[in-house]
Coordinates of C-alpha atoms and ligand atoms in Angstrom, one line a residue:
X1 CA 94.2 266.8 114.0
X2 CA 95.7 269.5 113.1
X3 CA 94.7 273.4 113.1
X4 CA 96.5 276.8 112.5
X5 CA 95.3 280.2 114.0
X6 CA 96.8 283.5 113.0
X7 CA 97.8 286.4 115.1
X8 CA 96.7 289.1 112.7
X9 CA 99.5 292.3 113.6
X10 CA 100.5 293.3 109.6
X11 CA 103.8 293.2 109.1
X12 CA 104.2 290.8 112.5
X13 CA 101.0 288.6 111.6
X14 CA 102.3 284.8 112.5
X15 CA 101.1 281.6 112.4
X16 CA 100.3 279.2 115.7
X17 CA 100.4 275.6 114.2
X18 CA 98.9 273.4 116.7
X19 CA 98.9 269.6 115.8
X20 CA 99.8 266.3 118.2
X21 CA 103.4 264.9 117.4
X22 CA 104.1 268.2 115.2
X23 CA 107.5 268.3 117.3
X24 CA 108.8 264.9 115.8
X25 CA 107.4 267.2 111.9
X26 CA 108.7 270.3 113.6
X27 CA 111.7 270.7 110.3
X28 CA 108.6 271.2 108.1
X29 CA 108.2 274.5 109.9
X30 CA 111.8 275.5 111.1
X31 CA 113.9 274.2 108.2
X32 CA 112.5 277.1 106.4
X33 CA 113.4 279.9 109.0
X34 CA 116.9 278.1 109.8
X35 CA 118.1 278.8 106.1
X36 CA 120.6 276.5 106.3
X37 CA 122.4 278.2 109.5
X38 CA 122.7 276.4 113.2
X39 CA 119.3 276.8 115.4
X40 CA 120.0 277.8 118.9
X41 CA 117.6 276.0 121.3
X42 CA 116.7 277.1 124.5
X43 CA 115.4 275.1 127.2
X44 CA 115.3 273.8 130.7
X45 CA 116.7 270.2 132.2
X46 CA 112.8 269.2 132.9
X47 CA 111.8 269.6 128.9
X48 CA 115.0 267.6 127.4
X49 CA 113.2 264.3 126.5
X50 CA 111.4 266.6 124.2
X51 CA 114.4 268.7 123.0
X52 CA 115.6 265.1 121.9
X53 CA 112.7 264.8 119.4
X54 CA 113.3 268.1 118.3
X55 CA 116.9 267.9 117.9
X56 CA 116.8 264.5 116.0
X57 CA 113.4 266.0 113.6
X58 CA 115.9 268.8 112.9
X59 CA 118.6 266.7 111.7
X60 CA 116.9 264.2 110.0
X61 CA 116.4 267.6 107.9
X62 CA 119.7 268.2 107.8
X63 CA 119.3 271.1 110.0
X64 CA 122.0 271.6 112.7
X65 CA 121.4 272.7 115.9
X66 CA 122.9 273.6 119.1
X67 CA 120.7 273.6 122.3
X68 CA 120.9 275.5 125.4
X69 CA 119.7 274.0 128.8
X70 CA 119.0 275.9 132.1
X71 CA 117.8 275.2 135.4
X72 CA 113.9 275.0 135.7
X73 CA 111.8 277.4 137.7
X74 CA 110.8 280.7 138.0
X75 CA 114.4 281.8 139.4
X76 CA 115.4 281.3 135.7
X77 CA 114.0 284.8 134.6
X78 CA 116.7 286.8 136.1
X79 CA 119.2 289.1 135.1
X80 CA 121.6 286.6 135.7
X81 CA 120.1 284.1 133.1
X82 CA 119.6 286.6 130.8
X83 CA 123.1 288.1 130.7
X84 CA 124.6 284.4 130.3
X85 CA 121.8 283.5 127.7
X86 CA 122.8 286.3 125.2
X87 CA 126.6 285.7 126.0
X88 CA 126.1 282.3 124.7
X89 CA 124.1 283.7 121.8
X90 CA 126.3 285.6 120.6
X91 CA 129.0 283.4 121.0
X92 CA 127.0 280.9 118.8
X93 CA 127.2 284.0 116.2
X94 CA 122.8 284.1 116.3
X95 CA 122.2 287.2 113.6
X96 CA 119.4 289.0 113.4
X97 CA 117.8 287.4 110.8
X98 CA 118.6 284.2 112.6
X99 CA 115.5 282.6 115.2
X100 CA 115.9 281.3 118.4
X101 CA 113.7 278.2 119.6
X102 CA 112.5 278.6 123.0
X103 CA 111.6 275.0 124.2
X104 CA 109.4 275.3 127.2
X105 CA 107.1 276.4 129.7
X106 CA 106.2 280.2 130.6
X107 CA 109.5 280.8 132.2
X108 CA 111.8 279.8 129.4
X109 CA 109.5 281.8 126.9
X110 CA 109.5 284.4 128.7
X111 CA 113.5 284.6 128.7
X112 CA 114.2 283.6 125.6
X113 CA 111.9 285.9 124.2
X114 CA 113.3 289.1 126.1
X115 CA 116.9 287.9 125.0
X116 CA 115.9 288.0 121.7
X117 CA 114.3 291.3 121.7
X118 CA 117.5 292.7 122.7
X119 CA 119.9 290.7 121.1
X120 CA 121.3 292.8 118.2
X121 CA 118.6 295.0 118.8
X122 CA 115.9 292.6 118.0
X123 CA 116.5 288.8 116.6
X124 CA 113.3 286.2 115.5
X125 CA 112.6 283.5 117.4
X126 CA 110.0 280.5 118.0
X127 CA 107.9 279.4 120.7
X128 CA 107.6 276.0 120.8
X129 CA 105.4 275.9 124.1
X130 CA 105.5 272.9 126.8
X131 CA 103.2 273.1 129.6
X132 CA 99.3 273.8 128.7
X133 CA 99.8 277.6 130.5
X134 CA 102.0 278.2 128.2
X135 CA 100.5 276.6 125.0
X136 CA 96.9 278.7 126.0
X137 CA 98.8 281.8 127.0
X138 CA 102.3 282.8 127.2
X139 CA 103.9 281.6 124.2
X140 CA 100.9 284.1 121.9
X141 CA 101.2 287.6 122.2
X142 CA 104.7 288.9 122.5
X143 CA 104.9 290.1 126.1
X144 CA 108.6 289.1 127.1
X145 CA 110.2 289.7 130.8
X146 CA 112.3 288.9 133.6
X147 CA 111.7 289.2 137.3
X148 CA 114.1 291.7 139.6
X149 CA 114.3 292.6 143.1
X150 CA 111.3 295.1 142.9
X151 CA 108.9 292.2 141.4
X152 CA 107.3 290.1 138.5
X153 CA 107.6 290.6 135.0
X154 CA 108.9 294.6 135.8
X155 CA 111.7 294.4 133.2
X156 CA 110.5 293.4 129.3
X157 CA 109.6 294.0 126.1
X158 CA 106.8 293.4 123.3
X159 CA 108.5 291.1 120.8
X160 CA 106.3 288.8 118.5
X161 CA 107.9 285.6 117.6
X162 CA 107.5 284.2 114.2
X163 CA 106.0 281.3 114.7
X164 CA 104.3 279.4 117.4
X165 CA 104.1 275.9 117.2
X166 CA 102.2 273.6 120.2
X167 CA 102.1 270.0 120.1
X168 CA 99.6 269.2 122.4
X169 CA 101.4 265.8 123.3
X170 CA 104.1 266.8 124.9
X171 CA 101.5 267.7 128.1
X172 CA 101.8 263.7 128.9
X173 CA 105.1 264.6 130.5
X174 CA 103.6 267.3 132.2
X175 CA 102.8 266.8 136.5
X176 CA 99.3 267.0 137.0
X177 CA 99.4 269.8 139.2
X178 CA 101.5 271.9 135.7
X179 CA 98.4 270.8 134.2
X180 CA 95.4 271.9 135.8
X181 CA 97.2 275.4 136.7
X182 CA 97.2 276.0 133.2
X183 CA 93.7 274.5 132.8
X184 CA 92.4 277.5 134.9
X185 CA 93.9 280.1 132.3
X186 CA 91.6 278.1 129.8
X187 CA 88.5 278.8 132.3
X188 CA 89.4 282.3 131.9
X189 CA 88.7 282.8 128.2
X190 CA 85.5 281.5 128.8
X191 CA 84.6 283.7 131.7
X192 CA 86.0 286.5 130.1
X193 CA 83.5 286.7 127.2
X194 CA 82.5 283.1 125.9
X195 CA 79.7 281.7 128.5
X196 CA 79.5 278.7 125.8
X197 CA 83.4 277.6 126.3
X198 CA 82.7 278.0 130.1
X199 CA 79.8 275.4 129.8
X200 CA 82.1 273.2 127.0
X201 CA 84.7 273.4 130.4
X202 CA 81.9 272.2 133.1
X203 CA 81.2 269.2 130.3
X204 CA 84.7 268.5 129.2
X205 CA 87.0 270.1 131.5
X206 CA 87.9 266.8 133.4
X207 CA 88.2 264.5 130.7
X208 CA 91.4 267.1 129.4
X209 CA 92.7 266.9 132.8
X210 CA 92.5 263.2 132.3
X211 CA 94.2 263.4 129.0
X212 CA 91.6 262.8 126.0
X213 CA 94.0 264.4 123.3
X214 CA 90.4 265.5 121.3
X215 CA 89.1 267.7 124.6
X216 CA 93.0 268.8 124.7
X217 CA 93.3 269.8 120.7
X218 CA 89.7 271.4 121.2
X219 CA 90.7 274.2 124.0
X220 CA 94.2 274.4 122.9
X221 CA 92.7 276.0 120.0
X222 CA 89.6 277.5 121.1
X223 CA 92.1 279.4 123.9
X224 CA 95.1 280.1 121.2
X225 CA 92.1 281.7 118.8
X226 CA 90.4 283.7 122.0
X227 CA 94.4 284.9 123.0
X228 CA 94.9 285.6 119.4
X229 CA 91.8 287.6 118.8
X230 CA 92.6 289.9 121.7
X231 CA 96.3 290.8 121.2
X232 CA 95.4 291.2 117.6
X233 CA 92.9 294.3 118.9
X234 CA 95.3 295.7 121.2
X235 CA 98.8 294.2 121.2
X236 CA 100.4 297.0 123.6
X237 CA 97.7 296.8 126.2
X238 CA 96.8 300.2 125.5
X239 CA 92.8 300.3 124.9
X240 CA 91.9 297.9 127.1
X241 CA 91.0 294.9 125.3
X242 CA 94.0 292.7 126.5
X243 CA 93.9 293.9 129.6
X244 CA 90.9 291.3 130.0
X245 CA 93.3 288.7 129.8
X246 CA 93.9 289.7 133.3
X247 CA 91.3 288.3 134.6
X248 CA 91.4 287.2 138.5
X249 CA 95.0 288.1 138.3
X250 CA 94.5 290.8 140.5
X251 CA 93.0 288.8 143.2
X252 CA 95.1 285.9 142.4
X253 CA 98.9 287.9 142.3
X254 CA 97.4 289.1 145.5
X255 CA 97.3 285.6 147.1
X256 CA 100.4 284.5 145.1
X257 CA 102.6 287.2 146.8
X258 CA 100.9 285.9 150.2
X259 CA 102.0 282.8 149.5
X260 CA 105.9 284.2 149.0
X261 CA 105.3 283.2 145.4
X262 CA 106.2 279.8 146.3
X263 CA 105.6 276.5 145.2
X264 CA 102.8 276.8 148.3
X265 CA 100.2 278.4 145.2
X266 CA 101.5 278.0 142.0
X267 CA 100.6 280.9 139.4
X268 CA 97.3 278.5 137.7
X269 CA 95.8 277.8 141.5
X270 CA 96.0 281.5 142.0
X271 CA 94.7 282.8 139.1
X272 CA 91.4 279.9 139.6
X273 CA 91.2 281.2 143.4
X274 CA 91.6 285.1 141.9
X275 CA 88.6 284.5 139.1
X276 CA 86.4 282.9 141.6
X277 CA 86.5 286.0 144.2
X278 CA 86.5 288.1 141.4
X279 CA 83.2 286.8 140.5
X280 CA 82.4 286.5 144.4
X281 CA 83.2 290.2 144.6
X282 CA 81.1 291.1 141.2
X283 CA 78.0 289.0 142.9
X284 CA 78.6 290.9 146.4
X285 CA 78.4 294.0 144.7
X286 CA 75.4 293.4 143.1
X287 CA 77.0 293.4 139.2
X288 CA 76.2 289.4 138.7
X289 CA 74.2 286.4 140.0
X290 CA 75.2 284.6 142.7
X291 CA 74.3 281.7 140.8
X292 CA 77.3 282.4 138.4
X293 CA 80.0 283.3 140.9
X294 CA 78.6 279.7 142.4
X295 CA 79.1 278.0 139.4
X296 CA 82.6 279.6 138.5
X297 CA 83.3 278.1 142.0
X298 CA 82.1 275.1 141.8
X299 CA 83.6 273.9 138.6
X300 CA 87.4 275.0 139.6
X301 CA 86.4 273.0 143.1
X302 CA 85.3 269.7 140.9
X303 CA 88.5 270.2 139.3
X304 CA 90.7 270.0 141.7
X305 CA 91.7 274.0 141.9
X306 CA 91.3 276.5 144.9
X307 CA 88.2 278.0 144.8
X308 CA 88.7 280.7 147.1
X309 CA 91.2 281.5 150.0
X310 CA 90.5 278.6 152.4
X311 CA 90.9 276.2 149.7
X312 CA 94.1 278.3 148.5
X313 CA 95.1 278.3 152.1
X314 CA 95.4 282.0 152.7
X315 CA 95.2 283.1 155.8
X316 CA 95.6 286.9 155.8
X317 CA 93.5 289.8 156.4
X318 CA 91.7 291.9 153.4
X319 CA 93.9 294.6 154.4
X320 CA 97.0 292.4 154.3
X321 CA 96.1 291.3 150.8
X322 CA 94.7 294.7 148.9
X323 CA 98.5 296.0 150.5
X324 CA 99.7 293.2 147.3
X325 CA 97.2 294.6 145.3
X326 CA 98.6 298.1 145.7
X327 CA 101.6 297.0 144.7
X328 CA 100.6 295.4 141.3
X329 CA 102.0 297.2 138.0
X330 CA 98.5 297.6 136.6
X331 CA 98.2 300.3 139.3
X332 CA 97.9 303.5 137.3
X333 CA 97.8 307.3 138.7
X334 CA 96.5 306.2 141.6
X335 CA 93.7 303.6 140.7
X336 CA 93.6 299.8 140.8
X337 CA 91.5 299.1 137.7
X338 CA 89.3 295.4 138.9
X339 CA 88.1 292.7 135.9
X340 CA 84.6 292.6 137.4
X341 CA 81.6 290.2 135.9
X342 CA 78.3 291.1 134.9
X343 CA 77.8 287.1 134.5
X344 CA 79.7 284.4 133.0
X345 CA 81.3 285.6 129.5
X346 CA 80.8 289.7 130.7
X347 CA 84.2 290.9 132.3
X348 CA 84.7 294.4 132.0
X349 CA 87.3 296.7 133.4
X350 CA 85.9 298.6 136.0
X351 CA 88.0 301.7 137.2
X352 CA 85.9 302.9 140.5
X353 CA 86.0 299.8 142.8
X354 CA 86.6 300.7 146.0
X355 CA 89.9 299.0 147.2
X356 CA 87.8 298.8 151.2
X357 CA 85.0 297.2 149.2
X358 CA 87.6 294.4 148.2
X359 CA 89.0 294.3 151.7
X360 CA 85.7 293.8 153.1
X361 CA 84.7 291.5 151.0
X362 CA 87.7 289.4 151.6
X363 CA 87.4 289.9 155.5
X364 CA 84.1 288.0 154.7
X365 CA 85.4 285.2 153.5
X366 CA 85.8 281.7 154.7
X367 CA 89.6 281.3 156.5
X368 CA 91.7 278.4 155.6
X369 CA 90.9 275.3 158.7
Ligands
LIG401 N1 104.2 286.3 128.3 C1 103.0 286.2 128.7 O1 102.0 286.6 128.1 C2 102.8 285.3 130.0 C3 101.5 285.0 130.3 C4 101.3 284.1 131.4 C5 102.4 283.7 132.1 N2 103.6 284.1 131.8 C6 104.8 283.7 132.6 O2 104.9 282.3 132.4 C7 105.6 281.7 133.5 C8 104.9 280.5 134.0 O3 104.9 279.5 132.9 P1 104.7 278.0 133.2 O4 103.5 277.8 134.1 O5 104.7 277.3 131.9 O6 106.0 277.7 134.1 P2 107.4 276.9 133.8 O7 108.0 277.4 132.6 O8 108.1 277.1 135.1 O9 107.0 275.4 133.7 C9 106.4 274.7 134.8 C10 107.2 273.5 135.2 O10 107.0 272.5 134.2 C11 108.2 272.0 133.7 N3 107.9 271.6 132.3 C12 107.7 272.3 131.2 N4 107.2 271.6 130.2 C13 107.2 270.3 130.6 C14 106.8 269.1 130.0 N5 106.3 269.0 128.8 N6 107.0 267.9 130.7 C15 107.4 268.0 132.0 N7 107.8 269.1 132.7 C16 107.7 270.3 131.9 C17 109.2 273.1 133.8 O11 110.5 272.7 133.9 C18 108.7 273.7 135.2 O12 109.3 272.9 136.2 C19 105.6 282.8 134.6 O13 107.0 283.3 134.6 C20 104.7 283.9 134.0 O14 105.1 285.2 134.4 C21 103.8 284.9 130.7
LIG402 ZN1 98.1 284.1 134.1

């Protein structure tokens, strides 16, 4: 199986190869980008079984390389990190026609991408995606960013890498709970605007958590074309097509920084528990069925994600929690703009929600035992 979806931006179009065992294949792709200069490889300790693959494809090619391996977690996208990473780029002599591989999850794509949108003033580089949040989301699109004092994702860039390529069978490493946090970000694209690849989850969604590579090759793309489709229509997040992709992220940051953004609710769990109040909220205001906020619900409960703060175990008032929401960066003159649901597959941004409506609602809902 193997399938290849492109992010249609001109001059920045790229391809997203996505094919089981393509890293142990990946020279086909990167030989020709390396141009017979040393790859830099970025990565963290948790992925290095699979920067072994990589690193022995490449030379079987005859490409050299030289990797780069950080500490895991979130901490990683710091200023810190992302001094020493471009130090140790430059120091390797990476030119701007040169690309850097990032190796990972979310975090290290994240990094790696921001480094190389300011390294030089702009150098190419790969994402070569390792946990299924990152495969479905992160790695397509270009956003790029570190974390600071003041929050999340504050300090970044748009920078498009080259080429994206996602071997789905490097998710067998993966912890289970990696795994169905990023399964929730594959929910989204079909609440956002695909009611039939909400219904293809309900039917299919457990046997991917299992890991049955054909469900796993099926969303992978499916999620990859939907992400690709979107940034292609508004890359900057300016007309309010990607914005979408925000989905129960308001909700969900909301109970994240509740949580201290700790390993209590991990960024997947929230974002399951923030699209099934945001579909709680949409029913309560009369916008959608209850029937489909039940069913949103219901299918993160069978799969093992919070539905809902009790099952996210959030204890905090609705006042406590629209407070995080105030603070999110989507905040714009003023206004919180809410992903609300007219039914499953019809988000749209709505700009007058009431931010005591949400507290309210949340007041309303069921408290963690
Ligand atoms: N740029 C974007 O558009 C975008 C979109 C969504 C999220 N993000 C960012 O992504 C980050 C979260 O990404 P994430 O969930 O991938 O987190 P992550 O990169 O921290 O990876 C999760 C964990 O899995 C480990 N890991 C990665 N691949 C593995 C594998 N194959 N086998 C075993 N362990 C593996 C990592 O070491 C880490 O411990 C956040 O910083 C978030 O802000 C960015
Ligand atoms: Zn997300």
């Amino acid at each position: 199986m193997s399938n290849v979806v492109t992010v249609s931006l001109g001059a920045r179009s790229y391809p997203i190869v996505i094919e089981a065992g393509v890293l142990a294949r990946t020279a086909d792709h990167l030989a020709p980008l390396a141009r017979g200069r040393t790859m830099a490889i970025v990565t963290d300790e948790n992925v290095t079984p699979h920067l072994a693959t990589l690193q022995a494809a490449l030379s079987g090619a005859g490409v050299a390389s030289e990797a780069i391996v950080l500490p895991p977690g979130e901490t990683t996208k710091s200023w810190t990190h992302l001094a020493g990473l471009c130090d140790r780029l430059l120091e390797l002599g990476v030119e701007r026609g040169d690309h850097v591989v990032a190796l990972g999850g979310g975090v290290i794509g994240d990094l790696v991408g921001f480094a190389c949108a300011i390294l030089k003033r702009g150098c190419g580089f790969v994402q070569v995606p390792t946990t299924l949040l990152a495969q479905v989301d992160s790695s397509v699109g270009g956003k790029t960013a570190i974390n600071t004092r003041a929050g999340k994702n504050l300090i970044g860039a748009f920078h498009q890498p080259a080429l994206v390529l996602i071997d789905p069978s490097v998710l067998d490493t993966l912890p289970p709970r990696e795994l169905r946090a990023g399964y929730a970000e594959v929910v989204k694209y079909g609440l956002i605007d695909d009611a039939a690849f909400f219904a293809w989850c309900e039917a299919h969604g457990p046997a991917l958590l299992a890991g049955d590579a054909e469900a796993r090759h099926y969303a992978i793309g499916h999620a990859v074309a939907a992400k690709a489709r979107i940034v292609a229509a508004d890359e900057h997040e300016t007309n309010g097509t990607r914005a979408l992709l925000n989905l129960g992220h308001t909700f969900g940051h909301a109970l994240e920084a509740e949580a201290g953004f700790s390993q209590a609710l991990i960024h997947g769990e929230g974002v399951a528990a923030g699209c099934a109040l945001a579909f709680g909220f949409s029913a309560a205001q009369g916008l959608c069925s209850a029937e489909d906020a039940a069913r949103v619900a219901a299918h993160f409960r069978h799969v093992g994600l919070p539905d809902g703060l009790a099952a996210a175990g959030i204890a905090a008032s609705g006042a406590r929690l629209v407070d995080h929401m105030r603070h999110d960066k989507k905040m714009a003159a003023g206004t919180l703009p809410f992903l609300l649901a007219r039914g499953i597959g019809r988000t749209y941004l709505d700009k007058t929600v009431d931010l005591a409506d949400v507290a309210a609602f949340l007041d309303a809902q069921p408290q963690p035992r």
